[in-house]
XYZ file of C-alpha atoms in Angstrom:
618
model
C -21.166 -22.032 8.382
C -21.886 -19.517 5.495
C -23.013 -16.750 6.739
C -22.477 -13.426 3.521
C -21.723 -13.678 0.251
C -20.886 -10.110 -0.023
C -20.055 -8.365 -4.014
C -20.018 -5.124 -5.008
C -22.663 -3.249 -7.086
C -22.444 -4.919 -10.546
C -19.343 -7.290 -9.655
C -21.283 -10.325 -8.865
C -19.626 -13.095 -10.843
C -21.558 -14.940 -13.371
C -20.935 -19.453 -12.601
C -17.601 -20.341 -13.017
C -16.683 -16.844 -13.860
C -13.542 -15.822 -11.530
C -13.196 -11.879 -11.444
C -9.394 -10.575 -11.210
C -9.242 -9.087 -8.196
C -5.994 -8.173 -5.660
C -5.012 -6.746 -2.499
C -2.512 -4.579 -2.613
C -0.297 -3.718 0.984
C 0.791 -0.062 0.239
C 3.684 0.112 3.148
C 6.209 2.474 4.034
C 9.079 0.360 3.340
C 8.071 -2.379 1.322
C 4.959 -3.124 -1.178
C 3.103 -5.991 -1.993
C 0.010 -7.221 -4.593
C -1.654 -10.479 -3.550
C -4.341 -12.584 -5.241
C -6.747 -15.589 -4.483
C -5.777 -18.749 -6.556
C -7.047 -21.919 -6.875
C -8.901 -20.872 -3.245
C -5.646 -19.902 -1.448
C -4.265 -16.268 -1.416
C -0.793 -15.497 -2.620
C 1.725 -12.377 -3.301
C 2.676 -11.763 -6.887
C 5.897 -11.913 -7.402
C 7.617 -9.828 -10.545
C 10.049 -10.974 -12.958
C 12.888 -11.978 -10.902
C 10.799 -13.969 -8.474
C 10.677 -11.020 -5.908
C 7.345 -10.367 -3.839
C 8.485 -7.016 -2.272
C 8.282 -3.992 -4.220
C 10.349 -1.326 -2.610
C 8.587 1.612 -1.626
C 10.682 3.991 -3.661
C 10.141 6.512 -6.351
C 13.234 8.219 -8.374
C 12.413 10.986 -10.608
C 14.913 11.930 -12.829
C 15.803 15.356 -14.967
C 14.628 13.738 -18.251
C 11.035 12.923 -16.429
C 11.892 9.554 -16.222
C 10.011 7.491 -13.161
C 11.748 4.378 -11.753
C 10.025 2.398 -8.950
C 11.004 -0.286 -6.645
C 14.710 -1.923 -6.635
C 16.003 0.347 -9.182
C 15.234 2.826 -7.704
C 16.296 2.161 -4.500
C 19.912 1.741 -5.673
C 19.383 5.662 -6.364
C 18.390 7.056 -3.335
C 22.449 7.144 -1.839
C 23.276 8.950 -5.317
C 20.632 11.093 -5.444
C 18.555 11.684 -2.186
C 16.481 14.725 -2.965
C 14.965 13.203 -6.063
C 14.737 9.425 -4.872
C 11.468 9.377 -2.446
C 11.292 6.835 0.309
C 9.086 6.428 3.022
C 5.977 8.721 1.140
C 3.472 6.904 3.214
C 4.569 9.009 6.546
C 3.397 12.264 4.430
C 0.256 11.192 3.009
C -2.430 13.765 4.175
C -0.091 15.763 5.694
C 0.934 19.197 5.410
C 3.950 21.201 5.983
C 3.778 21.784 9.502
C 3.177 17.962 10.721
C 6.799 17.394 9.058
C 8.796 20.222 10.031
C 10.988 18.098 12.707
C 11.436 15.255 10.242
C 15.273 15.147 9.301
C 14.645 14.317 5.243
C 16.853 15.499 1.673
C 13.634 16.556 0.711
C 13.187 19.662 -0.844
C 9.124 20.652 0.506
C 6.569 22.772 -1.212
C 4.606 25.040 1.457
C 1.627 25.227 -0.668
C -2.519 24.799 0.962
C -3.103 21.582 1.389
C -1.194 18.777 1.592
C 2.589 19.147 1.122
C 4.558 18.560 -2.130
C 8.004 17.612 -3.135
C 10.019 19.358 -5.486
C 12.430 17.054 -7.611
C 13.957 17.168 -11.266
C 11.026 15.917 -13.229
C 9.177 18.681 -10.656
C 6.634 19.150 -7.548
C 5.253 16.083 -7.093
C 2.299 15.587 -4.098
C 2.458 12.303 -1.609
C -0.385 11.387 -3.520
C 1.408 11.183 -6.845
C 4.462 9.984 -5.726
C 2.120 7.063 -3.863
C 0.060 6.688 -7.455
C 3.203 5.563 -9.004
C 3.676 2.920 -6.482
C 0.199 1.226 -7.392
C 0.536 1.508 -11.144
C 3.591 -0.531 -10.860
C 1.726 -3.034 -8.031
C -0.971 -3.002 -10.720
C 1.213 -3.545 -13.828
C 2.739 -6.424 -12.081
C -0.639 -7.940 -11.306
C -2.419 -7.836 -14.655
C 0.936 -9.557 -16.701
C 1.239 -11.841 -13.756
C -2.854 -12.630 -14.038
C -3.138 -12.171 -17.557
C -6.086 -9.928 -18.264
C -7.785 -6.547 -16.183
C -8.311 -6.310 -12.549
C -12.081 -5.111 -11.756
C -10.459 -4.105 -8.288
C -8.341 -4.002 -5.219
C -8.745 -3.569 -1.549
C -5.869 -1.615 -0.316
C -4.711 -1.556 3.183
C -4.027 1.556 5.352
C -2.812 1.962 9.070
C -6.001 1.533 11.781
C -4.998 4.893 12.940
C -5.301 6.876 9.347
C -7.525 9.827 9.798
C -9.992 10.854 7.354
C -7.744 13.159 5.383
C -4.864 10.343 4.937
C -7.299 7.386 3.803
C -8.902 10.193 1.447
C -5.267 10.481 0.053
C -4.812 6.867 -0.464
C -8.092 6.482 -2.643
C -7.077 9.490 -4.210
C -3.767 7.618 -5.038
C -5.082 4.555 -6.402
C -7.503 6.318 -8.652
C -4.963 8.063 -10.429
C -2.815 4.983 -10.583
C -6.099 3.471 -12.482
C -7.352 1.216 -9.794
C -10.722 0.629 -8.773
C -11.142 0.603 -5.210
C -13.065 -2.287 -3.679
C -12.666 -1.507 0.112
C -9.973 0.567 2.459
C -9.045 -1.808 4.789
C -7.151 -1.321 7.959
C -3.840 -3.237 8.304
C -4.389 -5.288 11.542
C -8.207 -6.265 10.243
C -6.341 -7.567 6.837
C -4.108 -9.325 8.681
C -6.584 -10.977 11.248
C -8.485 -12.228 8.437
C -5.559 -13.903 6.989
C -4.866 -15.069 10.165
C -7.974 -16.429 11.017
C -8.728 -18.059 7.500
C -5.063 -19.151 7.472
C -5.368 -21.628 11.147
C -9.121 -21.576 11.321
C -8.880 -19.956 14.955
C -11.551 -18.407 17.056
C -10.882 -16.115 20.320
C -9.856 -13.164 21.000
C -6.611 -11.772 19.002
C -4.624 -8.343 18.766
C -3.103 -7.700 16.331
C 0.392 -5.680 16.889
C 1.447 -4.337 13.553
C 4.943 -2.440 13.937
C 5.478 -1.481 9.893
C 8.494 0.839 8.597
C 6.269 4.520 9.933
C 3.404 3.454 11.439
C 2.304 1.128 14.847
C -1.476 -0.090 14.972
C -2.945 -2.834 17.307
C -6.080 -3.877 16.830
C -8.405 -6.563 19.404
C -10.566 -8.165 16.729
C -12.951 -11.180 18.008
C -12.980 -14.249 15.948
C -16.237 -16.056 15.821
C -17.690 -18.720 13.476
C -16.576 -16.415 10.490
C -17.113 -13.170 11.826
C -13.993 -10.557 12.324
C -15.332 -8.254 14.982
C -12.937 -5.516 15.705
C -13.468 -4.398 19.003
C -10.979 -1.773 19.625
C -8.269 -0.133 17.798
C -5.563 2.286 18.976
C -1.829 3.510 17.882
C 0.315 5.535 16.437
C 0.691 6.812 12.599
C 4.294 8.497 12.862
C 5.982 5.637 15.028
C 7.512 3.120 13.071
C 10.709 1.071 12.029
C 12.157 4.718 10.000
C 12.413 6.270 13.909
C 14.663 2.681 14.827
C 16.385 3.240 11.700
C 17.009 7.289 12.266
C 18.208 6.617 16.430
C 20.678 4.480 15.353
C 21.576 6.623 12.342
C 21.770 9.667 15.295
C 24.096 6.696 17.682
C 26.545 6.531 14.682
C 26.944 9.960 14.597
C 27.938 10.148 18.169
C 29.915 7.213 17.753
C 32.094 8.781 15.201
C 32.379 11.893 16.546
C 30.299 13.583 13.923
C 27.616 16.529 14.325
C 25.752 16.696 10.759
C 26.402 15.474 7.513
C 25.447 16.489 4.137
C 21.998 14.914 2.540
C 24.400 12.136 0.568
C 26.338 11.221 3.541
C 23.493 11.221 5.471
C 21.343 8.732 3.398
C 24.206 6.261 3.472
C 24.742 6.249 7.173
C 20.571 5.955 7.470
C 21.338 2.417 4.831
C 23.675 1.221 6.735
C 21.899 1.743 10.082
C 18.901 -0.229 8.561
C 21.008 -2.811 7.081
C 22.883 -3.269 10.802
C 18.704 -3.310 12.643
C 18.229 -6.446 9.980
C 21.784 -8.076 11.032
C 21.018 -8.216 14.200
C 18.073 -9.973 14.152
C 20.342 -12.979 13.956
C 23.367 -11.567 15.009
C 24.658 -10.333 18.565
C 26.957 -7.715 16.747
C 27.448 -5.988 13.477
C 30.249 -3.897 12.482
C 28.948 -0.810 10.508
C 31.341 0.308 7.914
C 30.969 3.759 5.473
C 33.159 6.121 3.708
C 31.811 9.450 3.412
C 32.111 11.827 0.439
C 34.868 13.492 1.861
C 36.924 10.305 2.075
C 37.067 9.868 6.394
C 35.526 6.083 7.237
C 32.945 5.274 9.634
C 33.928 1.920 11.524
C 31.987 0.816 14.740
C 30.584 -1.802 16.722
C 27.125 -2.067 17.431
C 25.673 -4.547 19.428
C 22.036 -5.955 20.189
C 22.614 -4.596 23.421
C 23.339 -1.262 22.771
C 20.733 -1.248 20.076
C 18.118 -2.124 22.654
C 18.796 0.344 24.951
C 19.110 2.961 22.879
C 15.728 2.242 21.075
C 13.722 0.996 24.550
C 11.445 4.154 24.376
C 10.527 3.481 21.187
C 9.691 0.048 21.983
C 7.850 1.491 24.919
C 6.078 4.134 22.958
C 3.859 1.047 21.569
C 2.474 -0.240 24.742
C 0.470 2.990 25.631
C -1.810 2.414 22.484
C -2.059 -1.307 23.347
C -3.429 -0.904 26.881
C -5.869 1.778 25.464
C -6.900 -0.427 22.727
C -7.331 -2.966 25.736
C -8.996 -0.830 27.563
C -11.356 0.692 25.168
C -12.635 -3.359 24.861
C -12.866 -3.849 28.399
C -10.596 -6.758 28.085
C -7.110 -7.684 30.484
C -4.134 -9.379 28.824
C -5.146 -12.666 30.271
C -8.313 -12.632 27.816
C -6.242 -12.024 24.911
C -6.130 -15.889 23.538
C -2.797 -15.255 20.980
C -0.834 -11.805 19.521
C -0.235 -11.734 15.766
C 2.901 -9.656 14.467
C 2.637 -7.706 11.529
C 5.177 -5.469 9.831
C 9.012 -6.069 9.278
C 9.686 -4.229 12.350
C 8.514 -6.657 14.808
C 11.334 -8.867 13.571
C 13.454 -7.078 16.325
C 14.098 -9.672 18.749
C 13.555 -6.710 21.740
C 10.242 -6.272 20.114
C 8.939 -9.781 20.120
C 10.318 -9.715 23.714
C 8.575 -7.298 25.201
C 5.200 -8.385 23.404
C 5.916 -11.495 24.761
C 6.663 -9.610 28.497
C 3.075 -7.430 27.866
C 0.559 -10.620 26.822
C 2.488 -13.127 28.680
C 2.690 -15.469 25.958
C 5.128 -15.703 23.121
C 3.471 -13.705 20.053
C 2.199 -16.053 16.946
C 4.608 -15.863 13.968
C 3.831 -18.269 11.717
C 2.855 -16.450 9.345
C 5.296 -14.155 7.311
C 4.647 -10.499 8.692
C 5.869 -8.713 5.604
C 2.821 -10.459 3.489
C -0.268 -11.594 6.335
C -1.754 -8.076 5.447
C -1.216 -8.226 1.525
C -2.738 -12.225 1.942
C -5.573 -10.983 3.626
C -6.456 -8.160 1.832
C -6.763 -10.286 -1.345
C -8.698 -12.381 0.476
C -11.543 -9.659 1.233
C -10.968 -8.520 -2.599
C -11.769 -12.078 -3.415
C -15.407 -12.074 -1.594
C -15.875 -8.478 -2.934
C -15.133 -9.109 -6.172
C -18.150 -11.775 -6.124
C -15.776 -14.893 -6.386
C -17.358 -17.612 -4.169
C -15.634 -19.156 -1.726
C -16.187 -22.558 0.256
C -16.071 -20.277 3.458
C -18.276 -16.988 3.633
C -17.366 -14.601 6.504
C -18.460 -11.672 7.489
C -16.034 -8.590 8.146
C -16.660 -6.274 11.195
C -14.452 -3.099 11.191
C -14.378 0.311 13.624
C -13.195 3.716 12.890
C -10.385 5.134 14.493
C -10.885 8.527 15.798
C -14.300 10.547 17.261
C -15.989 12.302 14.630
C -17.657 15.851 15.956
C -18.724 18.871 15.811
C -17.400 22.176 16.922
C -19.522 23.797 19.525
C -19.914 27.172 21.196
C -16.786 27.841 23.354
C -14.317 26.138 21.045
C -15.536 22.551 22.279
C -15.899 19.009 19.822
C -18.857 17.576 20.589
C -18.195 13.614 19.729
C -21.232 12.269 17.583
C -19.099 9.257 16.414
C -17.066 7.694 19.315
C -13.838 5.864 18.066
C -14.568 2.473 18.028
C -17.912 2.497 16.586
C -18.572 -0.440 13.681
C -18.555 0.807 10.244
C -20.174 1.193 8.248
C -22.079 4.117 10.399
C -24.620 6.638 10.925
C -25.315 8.442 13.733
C -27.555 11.840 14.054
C -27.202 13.973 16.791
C -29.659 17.373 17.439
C -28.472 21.083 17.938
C -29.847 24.358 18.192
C -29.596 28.205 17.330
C -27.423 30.303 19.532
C -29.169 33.684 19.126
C -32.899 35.110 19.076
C -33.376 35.539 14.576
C -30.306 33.394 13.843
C -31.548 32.399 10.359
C -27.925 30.459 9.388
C -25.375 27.667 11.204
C -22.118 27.149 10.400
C -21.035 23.866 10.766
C -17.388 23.163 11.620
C -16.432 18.747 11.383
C -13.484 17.248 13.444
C -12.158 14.595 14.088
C -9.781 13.463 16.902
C -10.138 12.818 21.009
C -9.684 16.006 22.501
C -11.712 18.058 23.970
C -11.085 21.446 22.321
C -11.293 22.246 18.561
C -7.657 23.552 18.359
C -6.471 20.210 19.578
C -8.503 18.014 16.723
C -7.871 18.078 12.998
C -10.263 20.069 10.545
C -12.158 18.023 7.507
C -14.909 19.824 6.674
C -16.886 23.597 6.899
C -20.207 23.915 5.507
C -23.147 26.195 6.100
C -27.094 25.710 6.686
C -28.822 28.379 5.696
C -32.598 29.331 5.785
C -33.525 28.623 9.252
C -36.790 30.369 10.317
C -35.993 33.441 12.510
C -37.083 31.545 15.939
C -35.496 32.848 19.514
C -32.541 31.294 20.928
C -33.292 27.582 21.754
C -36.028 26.965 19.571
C -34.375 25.539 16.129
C -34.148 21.631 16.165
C -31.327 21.468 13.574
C -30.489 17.171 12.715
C -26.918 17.024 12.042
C -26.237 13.144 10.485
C -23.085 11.570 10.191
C -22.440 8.437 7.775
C -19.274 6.467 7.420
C -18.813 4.678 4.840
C -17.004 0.869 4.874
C -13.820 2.572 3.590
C -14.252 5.096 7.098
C -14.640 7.910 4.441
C -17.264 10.655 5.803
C -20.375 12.554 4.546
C -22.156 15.135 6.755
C -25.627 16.196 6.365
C -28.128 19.390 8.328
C -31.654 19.747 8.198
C -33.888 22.082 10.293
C -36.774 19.903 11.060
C -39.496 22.445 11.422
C -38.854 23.971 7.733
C -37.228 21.007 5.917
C -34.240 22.859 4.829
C -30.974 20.851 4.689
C -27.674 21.345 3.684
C -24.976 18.684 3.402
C -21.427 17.787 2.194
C -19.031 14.771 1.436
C -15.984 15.446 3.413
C -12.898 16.419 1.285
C -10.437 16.780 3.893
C -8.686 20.414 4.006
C -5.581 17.829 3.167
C -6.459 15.840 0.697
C -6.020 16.824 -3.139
C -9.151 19.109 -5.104
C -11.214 17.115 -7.300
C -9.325 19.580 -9.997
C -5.998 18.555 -8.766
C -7.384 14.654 -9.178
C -8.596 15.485 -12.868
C -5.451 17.369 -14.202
C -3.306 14.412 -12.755
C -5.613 11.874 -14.422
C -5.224 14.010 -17.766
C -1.703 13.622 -17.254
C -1.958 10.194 -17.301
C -4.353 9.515 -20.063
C -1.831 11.712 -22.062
C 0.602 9.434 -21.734
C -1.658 5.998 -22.237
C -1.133 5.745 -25.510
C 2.796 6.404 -25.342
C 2.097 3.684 -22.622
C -0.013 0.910 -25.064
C 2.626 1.482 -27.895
C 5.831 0.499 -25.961
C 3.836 -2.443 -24.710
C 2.957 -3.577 -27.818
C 6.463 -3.002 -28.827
C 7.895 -5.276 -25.881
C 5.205 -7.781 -26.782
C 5.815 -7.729 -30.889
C 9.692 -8.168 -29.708
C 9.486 -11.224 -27.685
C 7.410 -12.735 -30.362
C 9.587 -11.910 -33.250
C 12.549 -13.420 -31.208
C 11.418 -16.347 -30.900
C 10.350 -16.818 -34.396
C 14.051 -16.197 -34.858
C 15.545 -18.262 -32.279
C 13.877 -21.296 -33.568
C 14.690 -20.664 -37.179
C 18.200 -20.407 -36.579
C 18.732 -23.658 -34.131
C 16.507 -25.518 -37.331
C 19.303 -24.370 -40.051
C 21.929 -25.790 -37.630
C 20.333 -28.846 -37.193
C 18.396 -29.368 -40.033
C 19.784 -26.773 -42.952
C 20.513 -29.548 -45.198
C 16.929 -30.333 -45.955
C 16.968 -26.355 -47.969
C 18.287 -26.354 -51.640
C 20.400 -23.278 -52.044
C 17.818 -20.999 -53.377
C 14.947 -22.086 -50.641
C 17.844 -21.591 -48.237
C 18.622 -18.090 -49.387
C 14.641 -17.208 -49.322
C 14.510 -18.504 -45.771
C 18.208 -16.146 -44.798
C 16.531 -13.105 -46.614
C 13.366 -13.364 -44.061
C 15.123 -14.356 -41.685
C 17.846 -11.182 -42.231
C 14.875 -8.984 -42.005
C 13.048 -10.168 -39.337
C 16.566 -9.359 -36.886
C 16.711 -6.438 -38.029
C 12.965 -4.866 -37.720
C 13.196 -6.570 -34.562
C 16.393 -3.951 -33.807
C 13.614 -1.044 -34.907
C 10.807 0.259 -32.519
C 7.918 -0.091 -35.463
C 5.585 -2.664 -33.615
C 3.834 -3.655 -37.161
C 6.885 -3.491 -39.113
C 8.230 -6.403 -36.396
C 5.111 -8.314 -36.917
C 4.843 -8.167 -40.493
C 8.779 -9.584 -40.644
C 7.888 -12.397 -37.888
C 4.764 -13.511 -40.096
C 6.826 -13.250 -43.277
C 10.075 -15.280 -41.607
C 6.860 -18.210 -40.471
C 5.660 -18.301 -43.908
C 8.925 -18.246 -45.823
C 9.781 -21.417 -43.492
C 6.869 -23.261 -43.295
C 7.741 -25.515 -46.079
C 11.140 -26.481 -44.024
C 9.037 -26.782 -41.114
C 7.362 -29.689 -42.572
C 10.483 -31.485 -43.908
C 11.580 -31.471 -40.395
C 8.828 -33.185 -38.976
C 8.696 -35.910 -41.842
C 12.217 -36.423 -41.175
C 11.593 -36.652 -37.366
C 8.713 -39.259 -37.954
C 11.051 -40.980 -40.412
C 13.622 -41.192 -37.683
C 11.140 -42.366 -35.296
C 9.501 -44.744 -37.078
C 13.510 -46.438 -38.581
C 13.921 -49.687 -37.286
C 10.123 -50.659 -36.411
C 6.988 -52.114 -37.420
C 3.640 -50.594 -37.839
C 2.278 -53.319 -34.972
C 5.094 -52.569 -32.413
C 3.385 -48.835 -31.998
C-alpha cells in the first residue's frame, strides 16, 4: 500500500528523471557509500572491487592526505599521524578522552578536541570530512555525474553536539545532507524492505566504538521506532584494546612505546576476526626492540576475558525494552548490525537474551549503508514501487535548567521526530525584567550530570512580582534530531530564540575558513582530474595505434608511415607531461594523422570478410 512519497524542498524528480542520490555509513572501523539501482540498493565498490573504505586518515609532513587502505598500511609506521577510529571523538572534548590509551598527540583548545599531526591540528570534524570526500569521490565516478545528496547514518545514541559534528563534516566534505539517520532505523529499513517482514524487531548494532539497539515496529510500510537505548563509547575498539591489554600480560610486558603498541592492537584485531572461525589463533609480533611476542589465544579465553563487555550491552537492551513496554517474548526476530556482532560469544548471548537465534542474513557490515540509500532514494524524489513512511525518536531528554540546579525534561527520550513541544515557566523574583535560559540534554536529574548545548537570554520582561510572568519556552527537533529553542513572554510578546550550536561542535567561522580551505584547493583538485582523464584518453589513442602498425603497418607507404610515427612519437610523450591540453591536442592530432589508415583497415577487414562468398549468401 503506498502510503508517502516523501522529497525534499526542490528535489522532486521530474518523469523518468532519476536523481543521484547515496547513503553513506560513516563507521568507526569501516566506511561504506550505497545507492538505489535499477530499484534495489547496493554499496559502491572502488577500483579494486572493494566496498569497505577503511576508516583511516594519514597526514603526512608534505600535507599530503591518504584515506582508506593506504592509509591503513601507515598507521603501524606512523601512529601519531595515521588517525583511526575518529568517530569515538566526534563532539567530544578533551576531558571525555582523557582515559583513552591513543598515539595521539591532543589539542586542549574550547570546544571540541583537535589532533596535532605533520600536515598540523586537525579537528574530528576534519579528519571525518576527509572520509566523505573520498565516499563521495567514489560515488560520483562510480555513478557518473553529481550527487544532489546523501543520508548519512549516526549511532541512535549521538547527542546533539556529535550529530551537529557529523553535518558539520559532510558539509565541508561538499555533501548535501538529505537526512541524519540513526544506524539501527537504517538498518531496519533495509531489513524490512529486504524480506518484506512486519512485527516487532530490535535492532542490536555492535559497530567498531559504538552499541545501539533500537525496537522499531514494522507495519504495512511504516518503521515506527519505539524505543532506543545504548552506548556511544562501547564498541568492537574496547574488544580489540582487552585483548591488546591480555597480550601484554601474556608476555610479561607493562607498556610499550606508541609503534609497538599499534602493532600489538593489529594483531589483537586480526586474532578477534580469526576466531570467528577458529577455536585458536597464535598471535605472533616482533617489537622494535627485536624481543617476539608468541602466544596462544583461544575462543575461550577470549570470551572470558571480554564477558563484561558483552554484558555491558544488555543493560541498554532491557531499557530500550522497557522504555516500549515490551518483554523478549514480543520481540518477533533480532537483526545484527556492525562487524562486531560477528563474535560468536556475541551472537550467543543475543541468542541467550531474545531466546531465538538473531537474523543474519543480511551482511552486517552493509544493512545500514543499504538502507540508508534506500531513504536517500525516496528523499531524493525517485519513485519507488513501494512508498513507506519512516518513524524515528530522539535519544536523550531535552530540558531546561531550573532553580536549584535541576533539568526539567520538556522532550522525553523517545519522543517521534520530528518534534515540538512547549512547556511554560515563570520569573523567580518580584521586577525580574530578564531569564536566562540554560538547554540540556541527558537523563539525569541535576544539571551537572547532563551535557550543555545551548545559553541564551530573554530579555524585556515587564517588571511583574515573583510568579506572575508566563514565559513559553518551545522546543523543535528537527528530522535530523538537530535542536532550535525559542522564549516568548506572552503578556508583552517579547521572544528570544536560538538554533542550538552545541558548546562542542565547530563555530560557523571555523566551518567557513575550512570550506575556504577547500575551495582553495578545487581548482588544484579539477586540474589533476582533468589530467587523469586527458591521460587515459590519450593512452588509448596510443594503444590502438600501435597494435594497428603491428598488424596492419603494411597498408602505410613509408612517408604516411613516418607521419603516423611522428604523431604518434608525440602523443607518448605529452602524455609523459602534466599539460592536460597539450595531451589532448597530441591525442586529436595522432586520430587525425591516422584516420586515413583507419579506413584501409576496415576495407581490408570487409575484403577479408566478404573473400570466398557471394553477395546472396549474406
Amino acid at each position: 500500500m503506498a502510503l508517502l512519497q516523501i522529497s525534499e524542498p526542490g528535489l522532486s524528480a521530474a518523469p523518468h528523471q532519476h536523481r543521484l542520490a547515496v547513503g553513506i555509513d560513516l563507521g568507526t572501523t569501516n566506511s561504506l557509500v550505497a545507492t538505489v539501482r535499477s530499484g534495489s540498493a547496493a554499496c559502491l565498490p572502488d577500483d579494486d572491487g572493494r566496498t569497505l573504505l577503511p576508516s583511516v586518515v594519514h597526514y603526512g609532513a608534505d600535507q599530503t592526505v591518504t584515506v582508506g587502505h593506504a592509509a591503513q598500511k601507515r598507521q603501524n609506521q606512523d601512529p601519531a599521524n595515521t588517525v583511526v577510529s575518529v568517530k569515538r571523538f566526534m563532539g567530544r572534548g578533551l576531558t571525555d578522552v582523557a582515559d583513552a590509551a591513543t598515539p595521539y598527540r591532543f589539542v586542549d583548545e574550547p570546544g571540541m578536541l583537535k589532533l596535532s599531526t605533520a600536515a598540523g591540528i586537525k579537528s574530528p570534524v576534519e579528519v571525518s570530512a576527509d572520509i566523505l570526500r573520498a565516499l563521495r569521490t567514489r560515488a560520483e565516478q562510480s555513478l557518473g555525474g553529481e550527487l544532489v545528496g546523501a543520508v548519512i547514518t549516526v549511532p541512535a545514541y549521538f547527542d546533539d553536539a556529535q550529530r551537529q559534528a557529523t553535518k558539520d563534516a559532510a558539509r565541508l566534505a561538499g555533501l548535501n545532507v538529505l537526512r541524519l539517520l540513526n544506524e539501527p532505523t537504517a538498518a531496519a529499513i533495509a531489513y524490512g524492505l529486504d524480506n518484506a517482514s512486519e512485527g516487532t524487531y530490535v535492532v542490536y548494532d555492535l559497530g567498531g566504538g559504538t552499541f545501539d539497539v533500537s525496537i522499531l515496529e514494522l507495519t504495512r510500510g511504516v518503521f515506527e521506532v519505539r524505543a532506543t537505548s545504548g552506548d556511544s563509547q562501547l564498541g568492537g575498539d574496547d574488544f580489540d584494546h582487552r585483548l591488546y591489554c591480555w597480550i601484554l600480560e601474556a608476555a610479561g610486558l607493562s607498556q610499550l612505546n606508541d609503534k609497538d603498541a599499534r602493532l600489538l592492537l593489529t594483531k589483537a584485531r586480526q586474532a578477534k576476526e580469526a576466531l570467528t572461525e577458529h577455536a585458536s589463533t597464535q598471535i605472533t609480533a616482533k617489537l622494535s626492540d627485536d624481543s617476539v611476542i608468541d602466544v596462544e589465544l583461544t575462543a575461550e579465553i577470549f570470551q572470558q576475558i571480554t564477558d563484561h563487555l558483552v554484558q555491558k550491552t544488555v543493560t541498554p537492551v532491557r531499557r530500550a525494552l522497557r522504555d516500549a513496554r515490551l518483554t523478549a517474548d514480543d520481540i518477533k526476530g533480532v537483526v545484527l548490525v556492525g562487524g562486531a556482532t560477528r563474535m560468536p560469544h556475541v551472537r550467543r548471548a543475543v541468542a541467550q537474551l531474545f531466546g531465538k537465534p538473531p537474523l543474519t542474513n543480511l551482511d552486517p557490515d552493509k544493512v545500514v549503508a543499504l538502507g540508508a540509500a534506500m531513504q536517500a532514494n525516496v528523499l531524493a524524489g525517485n519513485k519507488g514501487d513501494d512508498d513507506w513512511l519512516l518513524l524515528d525518536v530522539i535519544p536523550l531528554s531535552l530540558g531546561l535548567e531550573t532553580m536549584g540546579g535541576l533539568v526539567e525534561k520538556v522532550i522525553p527520550r523517545n519522543s517521534t521526530i520530528p518534534t515540538a513541544r512547549a512547556q511554560e515557566f515563570t520569573t523567580f523574583k518580584d521586577g525580574q525584567t530578564a531569564m536566562a535560559i540554560h538547554v540540556l540534554q541527558g537523563e539525569r536529574e541535576l544539571v551537572t550530570d547532563c551535557r550543555s548545548l545551548a545559553r541564551f537570554e530573554l530579555r524585556g520582561i515587564p517588571a511583574m512580582v515573583a510568579g506572575a510572568a508566563r514565559i513559553r519556552v518551545t522546543f523543535q527537533v528537527d528530522a535530523d534530531g538537530l535542536l532550535s529553542v525559542s522564549a516568548q513572554e506572552q503578556s508583552s510578546g517579547v521572544q528570544a530564540s536560538i538554533v542550538v550550536k552545541p558548546s562542542y561542535g565547530l563555530s560557523d567561522d571555523e566551518i567557513g575558513r575550512m570550506l575556504s580551505d577547500s575551495m582553495a584547493h578545487a581548482g588544484d583538485d579539477l586540474e589533476a582530474r582533468k589530467l587523469a582523464e586527458a591521460r587515459v584518453e590519450s593512452e588509448s589513442i596510443v594503444n590502438a595505434t600501435l597494435a594497428a602498425l603491428e598488424q596492419d603497418g603494411d597498408l602505410l607507404n613509408a612517408d604516411e608511415r613516418q607521419a603516423v610515427d611522428t604523431a604518434l612519437a608525440a602523443a607518448q610523450a605529452a602524455n609523459a607531461g602534466s599539460n592536460a591540453n597539450l595531451i589532448r591536442t597530441a591525442a586529436e592530432a595522432l586520430n587525425q594523422a591516422s584516420g586515413d589508415f583507419a579506413a584501409r583497415r576496415m576495407d581490408r577487414a570487409v575484403s577479408r570478410g566478404l573473400a570466398g562468398h557471394k553477395v546472396s549468401d549474406f
